[in-house]
Coordinates of C-alpha atoms in Angstrom, one line a residue:
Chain A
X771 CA 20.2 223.5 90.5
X772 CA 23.7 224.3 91.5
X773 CA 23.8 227.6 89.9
X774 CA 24.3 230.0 93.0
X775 CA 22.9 232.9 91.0
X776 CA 19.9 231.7 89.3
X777 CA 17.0 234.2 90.0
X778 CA 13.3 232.3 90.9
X779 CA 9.5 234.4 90.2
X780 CA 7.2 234.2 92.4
X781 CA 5.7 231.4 91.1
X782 CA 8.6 229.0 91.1
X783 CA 7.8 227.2 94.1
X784 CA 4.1 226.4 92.6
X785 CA 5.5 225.2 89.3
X786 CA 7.8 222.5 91.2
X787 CA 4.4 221.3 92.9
X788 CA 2.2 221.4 89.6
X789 CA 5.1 218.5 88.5
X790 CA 7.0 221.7 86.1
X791 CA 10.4 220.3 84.8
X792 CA 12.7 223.1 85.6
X793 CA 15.7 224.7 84.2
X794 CA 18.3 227.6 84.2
X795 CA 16.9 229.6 81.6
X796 CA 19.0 233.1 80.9
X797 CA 20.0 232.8 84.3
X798 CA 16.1 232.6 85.1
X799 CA 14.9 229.0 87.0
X800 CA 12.1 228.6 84.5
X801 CA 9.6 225.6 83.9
X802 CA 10.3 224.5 80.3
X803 CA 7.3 222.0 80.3
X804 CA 4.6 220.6 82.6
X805 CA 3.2 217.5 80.7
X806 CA 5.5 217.7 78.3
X807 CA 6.7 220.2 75.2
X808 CA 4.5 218.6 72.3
X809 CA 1.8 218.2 75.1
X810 CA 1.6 222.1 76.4
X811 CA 1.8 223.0 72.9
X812 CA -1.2 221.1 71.6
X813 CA -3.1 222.2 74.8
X814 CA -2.2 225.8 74.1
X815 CA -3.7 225.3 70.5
X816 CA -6.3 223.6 71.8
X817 CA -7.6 225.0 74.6
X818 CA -5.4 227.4 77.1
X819 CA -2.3 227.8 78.9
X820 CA -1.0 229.8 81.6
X821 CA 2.4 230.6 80.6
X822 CA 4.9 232.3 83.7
X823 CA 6.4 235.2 81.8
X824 CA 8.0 237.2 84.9
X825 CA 11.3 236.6 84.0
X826 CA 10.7 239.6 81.3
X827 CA 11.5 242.9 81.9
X828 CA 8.5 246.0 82.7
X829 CA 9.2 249.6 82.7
X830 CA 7.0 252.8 83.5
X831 CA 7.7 256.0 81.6
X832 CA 6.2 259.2 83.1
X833 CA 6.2 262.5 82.3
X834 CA 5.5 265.0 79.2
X835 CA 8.0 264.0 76.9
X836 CA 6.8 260.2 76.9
X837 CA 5.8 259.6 73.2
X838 CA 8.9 262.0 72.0
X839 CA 11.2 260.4 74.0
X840 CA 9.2 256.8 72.5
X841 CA 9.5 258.1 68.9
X842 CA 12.9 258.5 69.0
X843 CA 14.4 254.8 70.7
X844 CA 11.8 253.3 68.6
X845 CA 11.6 252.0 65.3
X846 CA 7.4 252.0 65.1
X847 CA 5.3 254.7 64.4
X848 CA 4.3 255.4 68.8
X849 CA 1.3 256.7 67.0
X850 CA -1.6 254.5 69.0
X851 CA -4.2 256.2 71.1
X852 CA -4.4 255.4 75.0
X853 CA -5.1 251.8 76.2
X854 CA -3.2 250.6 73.1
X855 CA -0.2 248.2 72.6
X856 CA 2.4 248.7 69.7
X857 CA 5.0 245.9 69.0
X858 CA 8.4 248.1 68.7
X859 CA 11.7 247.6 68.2
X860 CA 14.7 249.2 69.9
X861 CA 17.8 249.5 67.8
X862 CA 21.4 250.5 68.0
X863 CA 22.5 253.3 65.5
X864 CA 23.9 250.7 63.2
X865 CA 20.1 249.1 62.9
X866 CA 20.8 245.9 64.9
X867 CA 18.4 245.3 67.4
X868 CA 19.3 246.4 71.5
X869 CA 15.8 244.6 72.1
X870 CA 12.3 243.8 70.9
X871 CA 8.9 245.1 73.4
X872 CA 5.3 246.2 73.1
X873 CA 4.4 250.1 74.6
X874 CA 1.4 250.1 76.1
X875 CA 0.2 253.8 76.6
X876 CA -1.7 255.0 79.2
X877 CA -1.4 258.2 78.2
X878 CA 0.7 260.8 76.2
X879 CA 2.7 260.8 79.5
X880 CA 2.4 257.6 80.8
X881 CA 3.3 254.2 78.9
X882 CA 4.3 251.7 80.2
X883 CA 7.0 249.2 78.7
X884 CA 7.3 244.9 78.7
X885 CA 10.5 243.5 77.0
X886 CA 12.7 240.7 76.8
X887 CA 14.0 238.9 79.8
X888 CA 17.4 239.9 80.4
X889 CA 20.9 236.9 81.6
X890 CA 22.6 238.5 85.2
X891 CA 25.2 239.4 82.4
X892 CA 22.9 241.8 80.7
X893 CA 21.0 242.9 83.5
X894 CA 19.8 246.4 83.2
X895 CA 20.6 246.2 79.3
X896 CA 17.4 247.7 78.0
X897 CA 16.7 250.2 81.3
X898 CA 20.0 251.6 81.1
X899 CA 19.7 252.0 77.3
X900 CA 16.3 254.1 77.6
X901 CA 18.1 255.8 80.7
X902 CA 21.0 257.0 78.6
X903 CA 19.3 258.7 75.8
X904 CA 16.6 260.6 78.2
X905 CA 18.7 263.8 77.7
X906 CA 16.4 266.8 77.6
X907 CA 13.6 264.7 77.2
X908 CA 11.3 265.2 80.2
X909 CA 10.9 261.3 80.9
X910 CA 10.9 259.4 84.4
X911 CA 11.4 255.8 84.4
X912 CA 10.7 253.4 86.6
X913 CA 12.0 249.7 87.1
X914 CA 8.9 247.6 87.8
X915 CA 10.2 244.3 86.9
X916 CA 11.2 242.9 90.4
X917 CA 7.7 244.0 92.1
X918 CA 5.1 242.4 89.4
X919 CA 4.6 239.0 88.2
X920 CA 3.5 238.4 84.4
X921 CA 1.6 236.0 82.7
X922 CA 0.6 235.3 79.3
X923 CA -3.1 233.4 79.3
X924 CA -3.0 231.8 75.8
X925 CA -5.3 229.4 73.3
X926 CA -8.6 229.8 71.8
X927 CA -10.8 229.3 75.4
X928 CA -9.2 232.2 77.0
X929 CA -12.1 234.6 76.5
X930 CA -14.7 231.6 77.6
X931 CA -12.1 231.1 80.9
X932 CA -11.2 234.5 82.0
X933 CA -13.9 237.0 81.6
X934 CA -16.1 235.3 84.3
X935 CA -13.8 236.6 86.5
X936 CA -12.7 239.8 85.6
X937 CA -14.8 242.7 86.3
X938 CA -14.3 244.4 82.4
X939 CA -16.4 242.8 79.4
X940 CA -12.7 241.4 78.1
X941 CA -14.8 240.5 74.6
X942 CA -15.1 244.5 74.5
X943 CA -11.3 244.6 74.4
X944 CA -9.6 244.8 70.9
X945 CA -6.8 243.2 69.7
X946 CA -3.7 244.9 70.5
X947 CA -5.5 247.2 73.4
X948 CA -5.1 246.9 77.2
X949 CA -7.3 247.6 80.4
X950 CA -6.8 247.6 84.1
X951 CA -9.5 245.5 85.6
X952 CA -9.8 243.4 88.5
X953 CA -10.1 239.7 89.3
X954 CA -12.9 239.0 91.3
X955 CA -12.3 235.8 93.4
X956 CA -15.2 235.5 96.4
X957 CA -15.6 239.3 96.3
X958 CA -12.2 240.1 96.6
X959 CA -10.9 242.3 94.1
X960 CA -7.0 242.1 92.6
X961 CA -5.9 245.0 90.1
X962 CA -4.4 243.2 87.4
X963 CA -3.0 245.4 83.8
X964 CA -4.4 243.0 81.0
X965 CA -3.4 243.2 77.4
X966 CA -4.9 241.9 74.7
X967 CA -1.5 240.8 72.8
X968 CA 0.7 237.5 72.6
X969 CA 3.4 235.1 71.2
X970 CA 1.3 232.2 71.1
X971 CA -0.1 232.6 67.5
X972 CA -3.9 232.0 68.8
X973 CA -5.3 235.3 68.5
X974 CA -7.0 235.6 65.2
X975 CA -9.0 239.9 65.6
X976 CA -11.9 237.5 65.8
X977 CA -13.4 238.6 69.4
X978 CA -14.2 235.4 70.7
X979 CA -10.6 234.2 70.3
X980 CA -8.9 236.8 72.4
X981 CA -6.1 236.0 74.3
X982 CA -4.2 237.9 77.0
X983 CA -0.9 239.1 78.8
X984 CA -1.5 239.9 82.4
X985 CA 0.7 241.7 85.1
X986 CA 0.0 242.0 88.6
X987 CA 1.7 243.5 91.8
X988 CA 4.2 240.1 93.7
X989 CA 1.9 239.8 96.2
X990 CA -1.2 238.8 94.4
X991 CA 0.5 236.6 92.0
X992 CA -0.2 232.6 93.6
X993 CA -3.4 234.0 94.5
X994 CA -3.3 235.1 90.3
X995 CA -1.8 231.9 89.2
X996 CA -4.1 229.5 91.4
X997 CA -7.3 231.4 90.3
X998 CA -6.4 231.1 86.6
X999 CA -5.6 227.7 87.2
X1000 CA -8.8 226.9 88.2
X1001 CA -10.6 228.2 85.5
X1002 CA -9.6 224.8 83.9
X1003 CA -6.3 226.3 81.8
X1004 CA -2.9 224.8 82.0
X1005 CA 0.3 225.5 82.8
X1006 CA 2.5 225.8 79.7
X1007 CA 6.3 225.6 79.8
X1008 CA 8.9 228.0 78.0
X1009 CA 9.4 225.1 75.6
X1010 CA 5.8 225.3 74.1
X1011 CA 6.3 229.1 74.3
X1012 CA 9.0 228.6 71.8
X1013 CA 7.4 226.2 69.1
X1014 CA 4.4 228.2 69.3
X1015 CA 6.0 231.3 68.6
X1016 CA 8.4 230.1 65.9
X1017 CA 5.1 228.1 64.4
X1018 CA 3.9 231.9 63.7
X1019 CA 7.1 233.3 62.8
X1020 CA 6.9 235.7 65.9
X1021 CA 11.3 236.5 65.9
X1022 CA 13.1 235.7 68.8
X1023 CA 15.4 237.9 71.0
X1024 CA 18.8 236.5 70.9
X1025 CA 18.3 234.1 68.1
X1026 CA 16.3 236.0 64.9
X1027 CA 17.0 239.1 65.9
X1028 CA 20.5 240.6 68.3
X1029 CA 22.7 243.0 68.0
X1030 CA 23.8 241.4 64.7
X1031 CA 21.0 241.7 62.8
X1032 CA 19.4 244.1 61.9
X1033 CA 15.2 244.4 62.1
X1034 CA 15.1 244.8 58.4
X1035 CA 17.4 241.7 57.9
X1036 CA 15.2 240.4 60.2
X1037 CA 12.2 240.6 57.8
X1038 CA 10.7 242.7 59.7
X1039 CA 9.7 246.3 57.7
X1040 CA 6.6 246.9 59.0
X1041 CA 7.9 247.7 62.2
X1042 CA 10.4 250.3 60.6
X1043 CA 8.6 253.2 59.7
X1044 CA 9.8 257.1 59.3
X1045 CA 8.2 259.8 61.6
X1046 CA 7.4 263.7 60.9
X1047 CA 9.7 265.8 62.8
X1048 CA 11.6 262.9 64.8
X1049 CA 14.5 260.6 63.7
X1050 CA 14.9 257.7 65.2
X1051 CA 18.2 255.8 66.5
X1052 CA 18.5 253.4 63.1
X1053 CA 16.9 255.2 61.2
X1054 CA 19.0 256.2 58.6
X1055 CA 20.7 252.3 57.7
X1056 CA 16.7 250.6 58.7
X1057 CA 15.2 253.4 56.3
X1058 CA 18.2 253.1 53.7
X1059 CA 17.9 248.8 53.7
X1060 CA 14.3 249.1 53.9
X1061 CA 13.9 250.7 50.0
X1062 CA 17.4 249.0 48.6
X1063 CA 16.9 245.7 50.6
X1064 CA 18.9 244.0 52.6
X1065 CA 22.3 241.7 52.2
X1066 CA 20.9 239.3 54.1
X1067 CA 17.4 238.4 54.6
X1068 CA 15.2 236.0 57.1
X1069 CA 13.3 233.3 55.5
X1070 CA 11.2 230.4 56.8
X1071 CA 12.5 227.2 55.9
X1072 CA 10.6 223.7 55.6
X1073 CA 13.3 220.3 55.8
X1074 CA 12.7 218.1 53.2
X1075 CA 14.7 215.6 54.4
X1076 CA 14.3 213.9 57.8
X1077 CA 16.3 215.4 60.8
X1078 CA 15.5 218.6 63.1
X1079 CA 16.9 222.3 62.2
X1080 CA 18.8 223.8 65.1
X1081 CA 20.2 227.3 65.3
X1082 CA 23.6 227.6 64.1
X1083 CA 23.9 224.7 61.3
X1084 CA 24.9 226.1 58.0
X1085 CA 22.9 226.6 54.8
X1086 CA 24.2 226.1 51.7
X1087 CA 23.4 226.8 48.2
X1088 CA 23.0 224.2 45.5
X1089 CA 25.9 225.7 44.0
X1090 CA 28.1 224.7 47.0
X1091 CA 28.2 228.4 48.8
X1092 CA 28.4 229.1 52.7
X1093 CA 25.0 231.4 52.3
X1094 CA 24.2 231.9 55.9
X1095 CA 22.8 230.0 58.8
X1096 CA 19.3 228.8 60.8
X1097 CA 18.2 231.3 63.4
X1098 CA 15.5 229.6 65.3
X1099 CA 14.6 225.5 64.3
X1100 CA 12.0 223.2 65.8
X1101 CA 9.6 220.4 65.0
X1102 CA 6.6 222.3 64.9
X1103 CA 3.9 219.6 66.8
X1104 CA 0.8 221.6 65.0
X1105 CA 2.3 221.3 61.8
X1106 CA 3.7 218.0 62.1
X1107 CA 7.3 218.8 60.4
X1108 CA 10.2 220.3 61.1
X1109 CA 10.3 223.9 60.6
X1110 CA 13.0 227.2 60.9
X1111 CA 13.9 230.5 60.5
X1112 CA 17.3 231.4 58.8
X1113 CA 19.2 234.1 57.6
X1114 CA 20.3 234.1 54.3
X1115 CA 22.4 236.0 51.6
X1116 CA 19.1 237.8 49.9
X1117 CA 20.1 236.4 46.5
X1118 CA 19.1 233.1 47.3
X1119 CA 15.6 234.2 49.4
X1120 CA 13.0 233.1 46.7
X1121 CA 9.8 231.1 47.7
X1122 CA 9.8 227.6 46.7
X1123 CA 14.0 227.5 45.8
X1124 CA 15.6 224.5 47.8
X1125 CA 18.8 224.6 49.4
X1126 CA 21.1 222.3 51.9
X1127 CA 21.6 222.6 55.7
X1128 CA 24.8 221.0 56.9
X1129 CA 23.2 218.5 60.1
X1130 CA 26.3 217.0 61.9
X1131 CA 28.4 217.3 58.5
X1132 CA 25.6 216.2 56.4
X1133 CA 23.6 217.7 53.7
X1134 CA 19.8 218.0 54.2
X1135 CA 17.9 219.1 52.0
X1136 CA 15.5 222.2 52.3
X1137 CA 12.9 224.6 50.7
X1138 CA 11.7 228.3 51.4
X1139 CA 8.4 228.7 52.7
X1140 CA 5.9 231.7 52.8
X1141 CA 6.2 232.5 56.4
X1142 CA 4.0 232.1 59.1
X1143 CA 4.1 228.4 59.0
X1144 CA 0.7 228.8 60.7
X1145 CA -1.8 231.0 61.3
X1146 CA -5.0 230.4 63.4
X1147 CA -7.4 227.7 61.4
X1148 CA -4.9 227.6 58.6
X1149 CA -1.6 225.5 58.5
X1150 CA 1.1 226.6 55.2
Chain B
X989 CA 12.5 205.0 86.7
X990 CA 13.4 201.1 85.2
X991 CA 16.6 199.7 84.8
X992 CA 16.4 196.1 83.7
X993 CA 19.0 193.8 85.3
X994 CA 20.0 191.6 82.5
X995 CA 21.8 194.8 80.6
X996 CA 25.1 196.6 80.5
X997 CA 25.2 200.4 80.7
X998 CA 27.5 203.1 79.8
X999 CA 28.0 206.5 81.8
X1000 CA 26.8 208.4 78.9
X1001 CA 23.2 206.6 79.4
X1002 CA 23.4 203.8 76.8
X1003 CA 21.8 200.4 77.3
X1004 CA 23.8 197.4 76.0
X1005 CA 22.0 193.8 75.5
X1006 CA 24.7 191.1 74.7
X1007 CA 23.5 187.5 73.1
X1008 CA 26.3 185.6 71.6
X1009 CA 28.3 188.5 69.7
X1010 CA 25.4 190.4 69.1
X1011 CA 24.9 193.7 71.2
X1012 CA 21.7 195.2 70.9
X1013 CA 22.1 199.3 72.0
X1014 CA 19.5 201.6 73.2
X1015 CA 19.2 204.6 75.3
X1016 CA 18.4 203.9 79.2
X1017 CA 14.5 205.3 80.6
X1018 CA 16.9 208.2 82.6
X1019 CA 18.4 209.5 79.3
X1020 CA 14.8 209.5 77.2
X1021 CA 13.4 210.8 80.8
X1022 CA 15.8 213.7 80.5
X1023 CA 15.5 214.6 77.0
X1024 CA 11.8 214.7 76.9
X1025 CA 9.7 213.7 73.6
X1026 CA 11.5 212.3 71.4
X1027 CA 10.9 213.8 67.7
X1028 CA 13.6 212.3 66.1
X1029 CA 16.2 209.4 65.8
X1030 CA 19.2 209.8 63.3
X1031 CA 20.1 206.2 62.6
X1032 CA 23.4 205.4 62.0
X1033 CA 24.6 204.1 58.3
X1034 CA 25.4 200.5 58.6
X1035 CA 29.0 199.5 58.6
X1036 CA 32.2 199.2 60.8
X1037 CA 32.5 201.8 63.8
X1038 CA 35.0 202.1 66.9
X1039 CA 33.8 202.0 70.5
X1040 CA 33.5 205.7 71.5
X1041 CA 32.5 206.9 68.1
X1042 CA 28.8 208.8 68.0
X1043 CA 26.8 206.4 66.1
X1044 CA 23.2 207.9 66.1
X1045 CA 21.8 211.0 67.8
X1046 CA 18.1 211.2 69.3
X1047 CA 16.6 214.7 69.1
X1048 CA 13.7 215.8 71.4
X1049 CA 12.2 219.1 71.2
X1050 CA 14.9 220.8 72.6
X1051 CA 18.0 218.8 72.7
X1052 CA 20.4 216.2 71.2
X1053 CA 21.3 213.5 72.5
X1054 CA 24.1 211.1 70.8
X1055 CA 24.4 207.7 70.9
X1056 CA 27.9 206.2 71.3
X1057 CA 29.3 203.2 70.4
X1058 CA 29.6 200.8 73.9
X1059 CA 31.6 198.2 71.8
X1060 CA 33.0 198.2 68.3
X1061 CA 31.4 196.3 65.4
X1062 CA 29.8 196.4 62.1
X1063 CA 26.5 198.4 62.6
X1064 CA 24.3 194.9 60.9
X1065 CA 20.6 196.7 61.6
X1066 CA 19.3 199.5 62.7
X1067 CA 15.4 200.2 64.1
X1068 CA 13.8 201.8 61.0
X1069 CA 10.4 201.8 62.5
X1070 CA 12.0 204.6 64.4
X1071 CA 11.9 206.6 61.3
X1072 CA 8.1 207.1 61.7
X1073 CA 7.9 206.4 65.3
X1074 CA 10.6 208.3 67.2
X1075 CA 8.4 208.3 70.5
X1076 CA 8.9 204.2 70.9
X1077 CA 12.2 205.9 72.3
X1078 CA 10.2 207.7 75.2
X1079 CA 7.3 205.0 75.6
X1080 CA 9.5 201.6 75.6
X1081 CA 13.3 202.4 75.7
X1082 CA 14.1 198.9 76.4
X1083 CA 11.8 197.4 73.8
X1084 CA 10.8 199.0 71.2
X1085 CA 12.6 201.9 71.3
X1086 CA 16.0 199.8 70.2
X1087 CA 18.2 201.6 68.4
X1088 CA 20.8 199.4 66.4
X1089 CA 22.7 196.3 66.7
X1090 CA 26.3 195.6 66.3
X1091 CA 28.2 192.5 65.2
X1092 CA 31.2 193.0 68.2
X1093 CA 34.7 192.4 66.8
X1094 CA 36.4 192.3 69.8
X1095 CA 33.5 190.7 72.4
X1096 CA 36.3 191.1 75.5
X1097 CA 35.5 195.1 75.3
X1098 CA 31.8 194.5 76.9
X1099 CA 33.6 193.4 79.6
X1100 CA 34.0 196.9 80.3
X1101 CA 30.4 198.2 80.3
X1102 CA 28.8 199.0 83.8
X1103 CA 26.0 196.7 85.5
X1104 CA 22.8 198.2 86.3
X1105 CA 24.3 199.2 89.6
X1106 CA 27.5 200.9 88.7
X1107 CA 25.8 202.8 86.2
X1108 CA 23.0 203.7 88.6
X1109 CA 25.7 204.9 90.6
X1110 CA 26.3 207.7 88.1
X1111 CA 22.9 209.0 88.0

């Protein structure tokens, strides 16, 4: 690596040992496979992976204005109890998206934040964002990104893998709620915030399938990494953490969804909804494209022909017209085709109507799919 | 990492096997090494092509790679068994994993191509 700037985690160091082939991701020096992409994947679907997530961002939010303050950046309803997780957006006023993040509240005046990983470029984008529009709002927020190490611990064995070692019943845990509980390595004890959410896709609300995000405190995290490890999981690269994600449709920051598009463009309603009393930065273009529908609209595309669908390439209409472009393309190793998302003039979004993508000046030819492309135990 | 002796190399990580005025191309065990599993080969159309001109691209997971012509010729057959088996790119780049042949109409320009340790020598 020659890049001067590049920022490591923790756990850099032990992914260089475990054999990790590493690159300069967002400015980030990031593993993007161990065995391989198709590899890490399968064994993610298969099994479970330990995925190295600290390059995202974390952010604690004290005080008695927290849900408020959370009801008007976001563009979900805030309204979950404590110990719950809620998948939000964060939108300019225009409804393009500043960032997409789960809450996790603690209480009605404590929740704490996790979003996207942010390039030295945009450093601070999200933090200063919240920061700005604290106003009267009686909110403090913290910065906890540099001080904790996450992890996402992914694939169907999770539950078997992890609770031995955890002093909570994690099969008590819900989908979409958190706990604090501690790992319990030859009785020592390390806090650990553990939340029953992901982006892998292998979560199905069926209890014995849960899988988790994890956050500790820097200092316990080789200790963290090395115990999970020896439960028998993998470590999974940022590679399969993309086809497994785009395999369930779960948008991308950056690709399906920037400061372009907006979150209903981004097929993405259900996170858009109106709350009593409170408007919402967005509000009135999400709420407005939301009941009219959008220009443009995301849709999951299979290729028909052979080739690989990269963000960027062109799609055109049968007709001949320019009619947007692919957001987020892979081959999907679970699915065994090539899969992707793109955004399209809305006319042209019906299931089941084929259209072109221009590969390298070449016309290959295309059909929309009902999206996810997979869902646990069942592959579209 | 192997390099076989016996061909010629380019700097952008092609592998060139002359016999007669027949060159045989495929992409060297640092290049399939680098751009991880191979998912996909784009095979290029048969027919006349300059040296320098992208004649195929390989497509792992996460990348392109292109293929460019070491010599120019008529394209005379390509490896079709790639079509179903991209991943002979990966497991036997020297073998199996060929990607097309040319028919060189101007042999003097392989004369050009690196050994195995000049182009070593750029890794």
């Amino acid at each position: 690596m020659t890049e001067t700037n590049i920022r490591k985690t923790t756990l850099s160091k032990m992914h260089e040992k475990l054999g990790a082939k590493m690159v300069n991701f967002e400015d980030w020096y990031m593993p993007v496979k161990f065995e391989g992409v198709i590899e890490d994947h399968t064994w993610t679907r298969e099994h479970a992976g330990i995925f190295d997530i600290s390059h995202m961002t974390e952010f604690m939010l004290e005080g008695p204005d927290c849900i408020p303050f959370l009801k008007h950046m976001m563009t979900n309803s805030v309204g979950i109890g404590d110990f719950a997780a809620q998948y939000q957006h964060m939108c300019y006023p225009n409804g393009t998206v500043v960032d997409d993040l789960y809450i996790y509240r603690e209480s009605a005046e404590k929740v704490r934040i996790i979003a996207n990983a942010q390039t030295l470029e945009t450093d601070g984008k999200d933090f200063n964002w919240l920061k700005e529009h604290i106003g009267d709002y009686k909110v403090n927020i913290t910065d906890l990104s540099l001080e904790r190490t996450r992890f996402a611990f992914q694939g169907p064995e999770t539950l078997k893998l992890l609770n031995p070692i955890t002093d909570t019943d994690l099969s008590q845990i819900k989908r979409f709620r958190w706990c604090y509980t501690n790992l319990i390595v030859n009785s020592e004890k390390i806090p650990i915030f553990c939340s029953r959410t992901g982006y892998s896709g292998e979560d199905d609300w069926s209890d014995s399938l849960a899988s988790f995000e994890i956050s500790c405190k820097n200092k316990y995290a080789t200790k963290v990494y090395q115990i999970f490890l020896d439960t028998g999981a993998k470590p999974i690269g940022l590679g399969a953490r993309d086809s497994l994600r785009l395999e369930c449709c779960y948008a991308l920051y950056g690709n399906d969804i920037n400061n372009e598009i907006t979150t209903i463009e981004a097929n993405l309603g259900w996170v858009v909804k109106e709350k009593e009393g409170i408007k919402f930065i967005g509000q009135e273009i999400l709420l407005k494209q939301k009941s009219e529908g959008p220009y443009k609209v995301s849709v999951g595309l299979n290729l028909l022909d052979k080739g690989i669908l990269r963000a960027g390439y062109r799609i055109i209409s049968l007709g001949g017209k320019d009619i947007g472009h692919i957001t987020s393309g892979t081959f999907a190793p679970t699915l065994n085709k090539t899969v992707g998302l793109a955004l399209i003039n809305s006319e042209y979004k019906a299931i089941g109507s084929e259209l072109d993508v221009l590969i390298r000046g070449k016309k290959k030819r295309a059909v929309i799919v009902k999206t996810p492309f997979y869902t646990r135990g069942k592959k579209n | 990492m192997e390099f076989p002796t016996d061909l010629k190399y380019q700097a952008t990580h092609e592998w060139v096997k002359i016999e007669g005025d027949i060159a045989t191309v495929g992409i060297s065990d640092h290049a399939q090494d680098q751009l991880g599993e191979i998912v996909f080969v784009e095979l290029p159309d048969t027919g006349v092509l300059e040296k320098g001109a992208v004649a195929a691209n390989v497509e792992s997971s996460k990348a392109v790679g292109e293929v460019v012509m070491p010599v120019s010729g008529e394209v005379t057959a390509v490896n079709e068994n790639l079509e179903d088996e991209p991943e002979k790119v990966n497991s036997s780049p020297y073998g199996e994993g060929w990607i097309f042949k040319i028919k060189m109409s101007n042999p003097s320009e392989a004369d050009s191509l690196l050994d195995v340790a000049a182009y070593q020598a750029t890794l």
